[in-house]
PDB file of C-alpha atoms in Angstrom:
ATOM      1  CA  UNK D   1       0.053  -0.053   0.039  1.00  0.00           C
ATOM      2  CA  UNK D   2       2.857   2.416   0.874  1.00  0.00           C
ATOM      3  CA  UNK D   3       4.608   1.441  -2.339  1.00  0.00           C
ATOM      4  CA  UNK D   4       1.557   2.381  -4.502  1.00  0.00           C
ATOM      5  CA  UNK D   5       1.327   5.559  -2.573  1.00  0.00           C
ATOM      6  CA  UNK D   6       4.926   6.494  -3.224  1.00  0.00           C
ATOM      7  CA  UNK D   7       4.540   5.576  -6.782  1.00  0.00           C
ATOM      8  CA  UNK D   8       1.397   7.546  -7.460  1.00  0.00           C
ATOM      9  CA  UNK D   9       3.025  10.578  -5.638  1.00  0.00           C
ATOM     10  CA  UNK D  10       6.049  10.089  -7.840  1.00  0.00           C
ATOM     11  CA  UNK D  11       4.027   9.805 -10.909  1.00  0.00           C
ATOM     12  CA  UNK D  12       1.813  12.987 -10.157  1.00  0.00           C
ATOM     13  CA  UNK D  13       5.138  14.832  -9.322  1.00  0.00           C
ATOM     14  CA  UNK D  14       6.630  13.854 -12.742  1.00  0.00           C
ATOM     15  CA  UNK D  15       3.624  14.859 -14.517  1.00  0.00           C
ATOM     16  CA  UNK D  16       3.573  18.329 -12.822  1.00  0.00           C
ATOM     17  CA  UNK D  17       7.002  18.756 -13.665  1.00  0.00           C
ATOM     18  CA  UNK D  18       6.556  18.028 -17.272  1.00  0.00           C
ATOM     19  CA  UNK D  19       3.536  20.333 -17.340  1.00  0.00           C
ATOM     20  CA  UNK D  20       5.756  23.258 -15.675  1.00  0.00           C
ATOM     21  CA  UNK D  21       8.537  22.497 -18.217  1.00  0.00           C
ATOM     22  CA  UNK D  22       6.058  22.755 -21.276  1.00  0.00           C
ATOM     23  CA  UNK D  23       4.807  26.048 -19.711  1.00  0.00           C
ATOM     24  CA  UNK D  24       8.468  27.185 -19.120  1.00  0.00           C
ATOM     25  CA  UNK D  25       9.386  26.489 -22.883  1.00  0.00           C
ATOM     26  CA  UNK D  26       6.524  28.157 -24.182  1.00  0.00           C
ATOM     27  CA  UNK D  27       6.758  31.378 -22.079  1.00  0.00           C
ATOM     28  CA  UNK D  28      10.555  31.468 -22.548  1.00  0.00           C
ATOM     29  CA  UNK D  29      10.314  31.440 -26.350  1.00  0.00           C
ATOM     30  CA  UNK D  30       7.849  34.129 -26.235  1.00  0.00           C
ATOM     31  CA  UNK D  31       9.716  36.349 -23.614  1.00  0.00           C
ATOM     32  CA  UNK D  32      13.141  35.746 -25.877  1.00  0.00           C
ATOM     33  CA  UNK D  33      11.358  36.394 -29.077  1.00  0.00           C
ATOM     34  CA  UNK D  34       9.948  39.796 -27.735  1.00  0.00           C
ATOM     35  CA  UNK D  35      13.249  40.910 -26.491  1.00  0.00           C
ATOM     36  CA  UNK D  36      15.212  39.943 -29.719  1.00  0.00           C
ATOM     37  CA  UNK D  37      12.505  41.492 -32.034  1.00  0.00           C
ATOM     38  CA  UNK D  38      12.734  44.713 -30.009  1.00  0.00           C
ATOM     39  CA  UNK D  39      16.309  44.692 -30.064  1.00  0.00           C
ATOM     40  CA  UNK D  40      16.352  44.124 -33.756  1.00  0.00           C
ATOM     41  CA  UNK D  41      13.382  46.282 -35.018  1.00  0.00           C
ATOM     42  CA  UNK D  42      12.891  48.676 -32.125  1.00  0.00           C
ATOM     43  CA  UNK D  43       9.314  50.111 -31.787  1.00  0.00           C
ATOM     44  CA  UNK D  44       8.350  48.610 -35.151  1.00  0.00           C
ATOM     45  CA  UNK D  45       8.361  45.339 -33.381  1.00  0.00           C
ATOM     46  CA  UNK D  46       5.671  46.397 -30.954  1.00  0.00           C
ATOM     47  CA  UNK D  47       2.709  46.658 -33.306  1.00  0.00           C
ATOM     48  CA  UNK D  48       3.011  43.146 -34.630  1.00  0.00           C
ATOM     49  CA  UNK D  49       3.699  41.485 -31.272  1.00  0.00           C
ATOM     50  CA  UNK D  50       0.426  39.560 -31.523  1.00  0.00           C
ATOM     51  CA  UNK D  51       0.904  38.232 -34.968  1.00  0.00           C
ATOM     52  CA  UNK D  52       4.334  37.028 -34.391  1.00  0.00           C
ATOM     53  CA  UNK D  53       3.654  35.226 -30.899  1.00  0.00           C
ATOM     54  CA  UNK D  54      -0.142  35.104 -30.517  1.00  0.00           C
ATOM     55  CA  UNK D  55      -0.469  31.624 -31.436  1.00  0.00           C
ATOM     56  CA  UNK D  56       1.997  30.224 -28.864  1.00  0.00           C
ATOM     57  CA  UNK D  57       0.567  32.644 -26.271  1.00  0.00           C
ATOM     58  CA  UNK D  58      -3.043  31.479 -26.788  1.00  0.00           C
ATOM     59  CA  UNK D  59      -1.670  27.865 -26.534  1.00  0.00           C
ATOM     60  CA  UNK D  60       0.030  28.424 -23.235  1.00  0.00           C
ATOM     61  CA  UNK D  61      -2.960  30.247 -21.654  1.00  0.00           C
ATOM     62  CA  UNK D  62      -5.252  27.334 -22.881  1.00  0.00           C
ATOM     63  CA  UNK D  63      -2.876  24.866 -21.285  1.00  0.00           C
ATOM     64  CA  UNK D  64      -2.976  26.922 -17.965  1.00  0.00           C
ATOM     65  CA  UNK D  65      -6.527  25.856 -17.487  1.00  0.00           C
ATOM     66  CA  UNK D  66      -5.259  22.571 -16.315  1.00  0.00           C
ATOM     67  CA  UNK D  67      -3.904  24.256 -13.399  1.00  0.00           C
ATOM     68  CA  UNK D  68      -7.444  24.629 -12.134  1.00  0.00           C
ATOM     69  CA  UNK D  69      -8.004  20.962 -12.546  1.00  0.00           C
ATOM     70  CA  UNK D  70      -4.774  20.154 -10.735  1.00  0.00           C
ATOM     71  CA  UNK D  71      -6.073  21.903  -7.705  1.00  0.00           C
ATOM     72  CA  UNK D  72      -9.569  20.493  -7.800  1.00  0.00           C
ATOM     73  CA  UNK D  73      -8.130  16.825  -7.777  1.00  0.00           C
ATOM     74  CA  UNK D  74      -5.603  17.806  -5.211  1.00  0.00           C
ATOM     75  CA  UNK D  75      -2.328  17.418  -6.828  1.00  0.00           C
ATOM     76  CA  UNK D  76      -1.723  20.955  -6.493  1.00  0.00           C
ATOM     77  CA  UNK D  77      -2.074  22.539  -3.066  1.00  0.00           C
ATOM     78  CA  UNK D  78      -2.648  26.111  -4.324  1.00  0.00           C
ATOM     79  CA  UNK D  79      -5.597  27.983  -3.307  1.00  0.00           C
ATOM     80  CA  UNK D  80      -8.420  27.482  -6.024  1.00  0.00           C
ATOM     81  CA  UNK D  81     -10.191  30.950  -6.115  1.00  0.00           C
ATOM     82  CA  UNK D  82      -7.074  33.245  -6.685  1.00  0.00           C
ATOM     83  CA  UNK D  83      -5.754  30.876  -9.290  1.00  0.00           C
ATOM     84  CA  UNK D  84      -9.055  30.641 -10.885  1.00  0.00           C
ATOM     85  CA  UNK D  85      -9.376  34.474 -11.005  1.00  0.00           C
ATOM     86  CA  UNK D  86      -5.892  34.907 -12.465  1.00  0.00           C
ATOM     87  CA  UNK D  87      -6.396  32.441 -15.251  1.00  0.00           C
ATOM     88  CA  UNK D  88      -9.810  33.554 -16.237  1.00  0.00           C
ATOM     89  CA  UNK D  89      -8.818  37.253 -16.225  1.00  0.00           C
ATOM     90  CA  UNK D  90      -6.201  36.233 -18.914  1.00  0.00           C
ATOM     91  CA  UNK D  91      -8.357  33.968 -20.915  1.00  0.00           C
ATOM     92  CA  UNK D  92     -11.142  36.731 -21.109  1.00  0.00           C
ATOM     93  CA  UNK D  93      -8.743  39.526 -22.017  1.00  0.00           C
ATOM     94  CA  UNK D  94      -6.797  37.452 -24.499  1.00  0.00           C
ATOM     95  CA  UNK D  95      -9.506  35.450 -26.240  1.00  0.00           C
ATOM     96  CA  UNK D  96     -12.555  37.705 -25.779  1.00  0.00           C
ATOM     97  CA  UNK D  97     -10.936  41.143 -26.146  1.00  0.00           C
ATOM     98  CA  UNK D  98      -7.836  41.004 -28.143  1.00  0.00           C
ATOM     99  CA  UNK D  99      -8.209  38.008 -30.190  1.00  0.00           C
ATOM    100  CA  UNK D 100     -11.676  39.136 -31.468  1.00  0.00           C
ATOM    101  CA  UNK D 101     -10.732  42.753 -32.410  1.00  0.00           C
ATOM    102  CA  UNK D 102      -7.994  42.778 -35.083  1.00  0.00           C
ATOM    103  CA  UNK D 103      -7.638  46.572 -34.737  1.00  0.00           C
ATOM    104  CA  UNK D 104      -6.692  46.055 -30.848  1.00  0.00           C
ATOM    105  CA  UNK D 105      -4.043  43.370 -31.763  1.00  0.00           C
ATOM    106  CA  UNK D 106      -1.661  46.072 -33.105  1.00  0.00           C
ATOM    107  CA  UNK D 107      -1.908  48.276 -30.049  1.00  0.00           C
ATOM    108  CA  UNK D 108       1.157  48.878 -27.834  1.00  0.00           C
ATOM    109  CA  UNK D 109      -0.773  47.589 -24.698  1.00  0.00           C
ATOM    110  CA  UNK D 110      -0.803  44.145 -26.114  1.00  0.00           C
ATOM    111  CA  UNK D 111       3.023  44.126 -26.138  1.00  0.00           C
ATOM    112  CA  UNK D 112       3.181  45.425 -22.466  1.00  0.00           C
ATOM    113  CA  UNK D 113       0.585  42.867 -21.414  1.00  0.00           C
ATOM    114  CA  UNK D 114       2.442  39.879 -22.893  1.00  0.00           C
ATOM    115  CA  UNK D 115       5.912  41.118 -21.528  1.00  0.00           C
ATOM    116  CA  UNK D 116       4.335  41.291 -18.017  1.00  0.00           C
ATOM    117  CA  UNK D 117       2.661  38.085 -18.203  1.00  0.00           C
ATOM    118  CA  UNK D 118       5.670  36.191 -19.625  1.00  0.00           C
ATOM    119  CA  UNK D 119       8.179  37.664 -17.178  1.00  0.00           C
ATOM    120  CA  UNK D 120       5.978  36.463 -14.319  1.00  0.00           C
ATOM    121  CA  UNK D 121       5.506  32.960 -15.892  1.00  0.00           C
ATOM    122  CA  UNK D 122       9.158  32.392 -16.716  1.00  0.00           C
ATOM    123  CA  UNK D 123      10.020  33.101 -13.171  1.00  0.00           C
ATOM    124  CA  UNK D 124       7.106  31.168 -11.595  1.00  0.00           C
ATOM    125  CA  UNK D 125       7.450  27.960 -13.848  1.00  0.00           C
ATOM    126  CA  UNK D 126      11.209  27.864 -13.325  1.00  0.00           C
ATOM    127  CA  UNK D 127      10.596  28.076  -9.541  1.00  0.00           C
ATOM    128  CA  UNK D 128       7.912  25.274  -9.830  1.00  0.00           C
ATOM    129  CA  UNK D 129      10.120  23.086 -11.868  1.00  0.00           C
ATOM    130  CA  UNK D 130      12.957  23.295  -9.125  1.00  0.00           C
ATOM    131  CA  UNK D 131      10.451  22.940  -6.289  1.00  0.00           C
ATOM    132  CA  UNK D 132       9.186  19.679  -7.893  1.00  0.00           C
ATOM    133  CA  UNK D 133      12.768  18.176  -7.376  1.00  0.00           C
ATOM    134  CA  UNK D 134      13.282  19.615  -3.938  1.00  0.00           C
ATOM    135  CA  UNK D 135      15.559  22.404  -4.872  1.00  0.00           C
ATOM    136  CA  UNK D 136      14.750  25.901  -3.319  1.00  0.00           C
ATOM    137  CA  UNK D 137      17.215  28.426  -4.574  1.00  0.00           C
ATOM    138  CA  UNK D 138      16.719  31.187  -2.181  1.00  0.00           C
ATOM    139  CA  UNK D 139      17.200  34.098  -4.681  1.00  0.00           C
ATOM    140  CA  UNK D 140      14.624  32.399  -7.203  1.00  0.00           C
ATOM    141  CA  UNK D 141      12.410  31.959  -4.218  1.00  0.00           C
ATOM    142  CA  UNK D 142      12.477  35.566  -3.182  1.00  0.00           C
ATOM    143  CA  UNK D 143      11.900  36.611  -6.826  1.00  0.00           C
ATOM    144  CA  UNK D 144       9.078  34.284  -7.382  1.00  0.00           C
ATOM    145  CA  UNK D 145       7.075  35.737  -4.293  1.00  0.00           C
ATOM    146  CA  UNK D 146       8.116  39.188  -4.668  1.00  0.00           C
ATOM    147  CA  UNK D 147       8.109  40.129  -8.253  1.00  0.00           C
ATOM    148  CA  UNK D 148       4.310  39.323  -8.827  1.00  0.00           C
ATOM    149  CA  UNK D 149       3.444  42.000  -6.077  1.00  0.00           C
ATOM    150  CA  UNK D 150       4.376  45.036  -8.130  1.00  0.00           C
ATOM    151  CA  UNK D 151       3.944  43.529 -11.626  1.00  0.00           C
ATOM    152  CA  UNK D 152       0.470  41.825 -10.982  1.00  0.00           C
ATOM    153  CA  UNK D 153      -1.217  45.244 -10.387  1.00  0.00           C
ATOM    154  CA  UNK D 154       0.501  46.610 -13.488  1.00  0.00           C
ATOM    155  CA  UNK D 155      -0.897  43.651 -15.543  1.00  0.00           C
ATOM    156  CA  UNK D 156      -4.388  44.296 -14.397  1.00  0.00           C
ATOM    157  CA  UNK D 157      -4.008  48.069 -15.346  1.00  0.00           C
ATOM    158  CA  UNK D 158      -2.771  46.701 -18.745  1.00  0.00           C
ATOM    159  CA  UNK D 159      -5.723  44.526 -18.935  1.00  0.00           C
ATOM    160  CA  UNK D 160      -7.964  47.297 -18.092  1.00  0.00           C
ATOM    161  CA  UNK D 161      -6.445  49.683 -20.706  1.00  0.00           C
ATOM    162  CA  UNK D 162      -6.793  46.854 -23.218  1.00  0.00           C
ATOM    163  CA  UNK D 163     -10.438  46.591 -22.629  1.00  0.00           C
ATOM    164  CA  UNK D 164     -10.934  50.331 -22.690  1.00  0.00           C
ATOM    165  CA  UNK D 165      -9.245  50.522 -25.931  1.00  0.00           C
ATOM    166  CA  UNK D 166     -11.473  47.805 -27.437  1.00  0.00           C
ATOM    167  CA  UNK D 167     -14.749  49.305 -26.555  1.00  0.00           C
ATOM    168  CA  UNK D 168     -15.159  51.677 -29.477  1.00  0.00           C
ATOM    169  CA  UNK D 169     -14.579  48.500 -31.727  1.00  0.00           C
ATOM    170  CA  UNK D 170     -17.199  46.455 -29.971  1.00  0.00           C
ATOM    171  CA  UNK D 171     -19.667  49.457 -30.155  1.00  0.00           C
ATOM    172  CA  UNK D 172     -19.065  49.805 -33.770  1.00  0.00           C
ATOM    173  CA  UNK D 173     -19.090  46.183 -34.973  1.00  0.00           C
ATOM    174  CA  UNK D 174     -21.356  44.889 -32.464  1.00  0.00           C
ATOM    175  CA  UNK D 175     -19.276  41.813 -31.641  1.00  0.00           C
ATOM    176  CA  UNK D 176     -20.844  39.344 -29.107  1.00  0.00           C
ATOM    177  CA  UNK D 177     -23.875  41.925 -28.590  1.00  0.00           C
ATOM    178  CA  UNK D 178     -26.940  39.930 -28.910  1.00  0.00           C
ATOM    179  CA  UNK D 179     -30.556  41.127 -29.570  1.00  0.00           C
ATOM    180  CA  UNK D 180     -33.255  38.308 -29.631  1.00  0.00           C
ATOM    181  CA  UNK D 181     -36.326  38.877 -31.686  1.00  0.00           C
ATOM    182  CA  UNK D 182     -39.902  39.218 -30.422  1.00  0.00           C
ATOM    183  CA  UNK D 183     -41.491  37.464 -28.308  1.00  0.00           C
ATOM    184  CA  UNK D 184     -38.233  37.435 -26.079  1.00  0.00           C
ATOM    185  CA  UNK D 185     -37.193  41.044 -26.474  1.00  0.00           C
ATOM    186  CA  UNK D 186     -33.896  40.494 -24.718  1.00  0.00           C
ATOM    187  CA  UNK D 187     -30.690  42.082 -25.696  1.00  0.00           C
ATOM    188  CA  UNK D 188     -27.065  41.926 -24.510  1.00  0.00           C
ATOM    189  CA  UNK D 189     -25.034  45.020 -25.251  1.00  0.00           C
ATOM    190  CA  UNK D 190     -21.397  43.727 -24.783  1.00  0.00           C
ATOM    191  CA  UNK D 191     -19.652  46.851 -24.111  1.00  0.00           C
ATOM    192  CA  UNK D 192     -21.713  47.203 -20.903  1.00  0.00           C
ATOM    193  CA  UNK D 193     -20.559  43.629 -20.100  1.00  0.00           C
ATOM    194  CA  UNK D 194     -17.031  44.721 -20.480  1.00  0.00           C
ATOM    195  CA  UNK D 195     -17.367  47.906 -18.510  1.00  0.00           C
ATOM    196  CA  UNK D 196     -19.024  45.872 -15.540  1.00  0.00           C
ATOM    197  CA  UNK D 197     -16.165  43.325 -15.931  1.00  0.00           C
ATOM    198  CA  UNK D 198     -13.589  46.201 -15.322  1.00  0.00           C
ATOM    199  CA  UNK D 199     -15.088  46.637 -11.940  1.00  0.00           C
ATOM    200  CA  UNK D 200     -14.940  42.979 -11.326  1.00  0.00           C
ATOM    201  CA  UNK D 201     -11.226  43.102 -12.426  1.00  0.00           C
ATOM    202  CA  UNK D 202     -10.282  45.617  -9.858  1.00  0.00           C
ATOM    203  CA  UNK D 203     -12.268  43.918  -7.034  1.00  0.00           C
ATOM    204  CA  UNK D 204     -10.466  40.593  -7.865  1.00  0.00           C
ATOM    205  CA  UNK D 205      -7.131  42.490  -8.000  1.00  0.00           C
ATOM    206  CA  UNK D 206      -7.660  43.530  -4.361  1.00  0.00           C
ATOM    207  CA  UNK D 207      -8.281  40.064  -3.386  1.00  0.00           C
ATOM    208  CA  UNK D 208      -5.445  38.540  -5.348  1.00  0.00           C
ATOM    209  CA  UNK D 209      -2.930  40.940  -4.018  1.00  0.00           C
ATOM    210  CA  UNK D 210      -3.920  40.036  -0.401  1.00  0.00           C
ATOM    211  CA  UNK D 211      -3.227  36.373  -1.296  1.00  0.00           C
ATOM    212  CA  UNK D 212       0.054  37.296  -2.937  1.00  0.00           C
ATOM    213  CA  UNK D 213       1.324  38.817   0.245  1.00  0.00           C
ATOM    214  CA  UNK D 214      -0.097  35.807   2.196  1.00  0.00           C
ATOM    215  CA  UNK D 215       1.862  33.482  -0.015  1.00  0.00           C
ATOM    216  CA  UNK D 216       4.957  35.572   0.279  1.00  0.00           C
ATOM    217  CA  UNK D 217       5.008  35.584   4.059  1.00  0.00           C
ATOM    218  CA  UNK D 218       4.281  31.916   4.114  1.00  0.00           C
ATOM    219  CA  UNK D 219       7.243  30.978   1.842  1.00  0.00           C
ATOM    220  CA  UNK D 220       9.590  33.620   2.822  1.00  0.00           C
ATOM    221  CA  UNK D 221       9.262  33.483   6.562  1.00  0.00           C
ATOM    222  CA  UNK D 222      12.628  32.790   8.471  1.00  0.00           C
ATOM    223  CA  UNK D 223      11.489  29.337   9.741  1.00  0.00           C
ATOM    224  CA  UNK D 224      10.195  28.324   6.181  1.00  0.00           C
ATOM    225  CA  UNK D 225      13.582  29.444   4.361  1.00  0.00           C
ATOM    226  CA  UNK D 226      15.720  27.619   6.771  1.00  0.00           C
ATOM    227  CA  UNK D 227      13.601  24.527   6.525  1.00  0.00           C
ATOM    228  CA  UNK D 228      13.839  24.475   2.835  1.00  0.00           C
ATOM    229  CA  UNK D 229      17.569  25.114   2.567  1.00  0.00           C
ATOM    230  CA  UNK D 230      18.480  22.384   5.065  1.00  0.00           C
TER     231      UNK D 230
END
């Protein structure tokens, strides 16, 4: 029985390591690609960021939905609600707002948003991979639980700005707005939905920031650091 437990634990840990490795490779490719393109073409590279890396970005974000499943089945001990909020924020902004409006895809805010997301994820998945093998490199641990505190609010501001930029296009083209014929007499004006979501976005940000501080305290407390280093 004990053997089967250890075997199951090893299998799950290996699966999570492979998952983190795949995400690390994807986000590292995006991050490196963005830097090289900017160094080569300067500001001209910003406008076509989505066209050059959008596919890989979408694949990585779709793959991240598995993290919710990992928590639900108990192989990841992270808190469900904060992770759910962070993943759904990205999915909504990337697929609903940016992907559906070609005019928004060329805006500089998309480049800023992708840069913040990938910087955070390269650090996070590097930390996760090492943690799966029992390695806790102190500077990386500090960076993982500290960098997100200033960068996450910046990413929320970038998401909000992207939504605001997209509103005129949703109003002009009527994308996702629904008007049902009689006798239903029911309509959904999507720009109103996005404006409401802006409020949800900032309320969720307050909750997630509180959770980030809690995680930082839990992992960077003196006792925890000493324990992990020993």
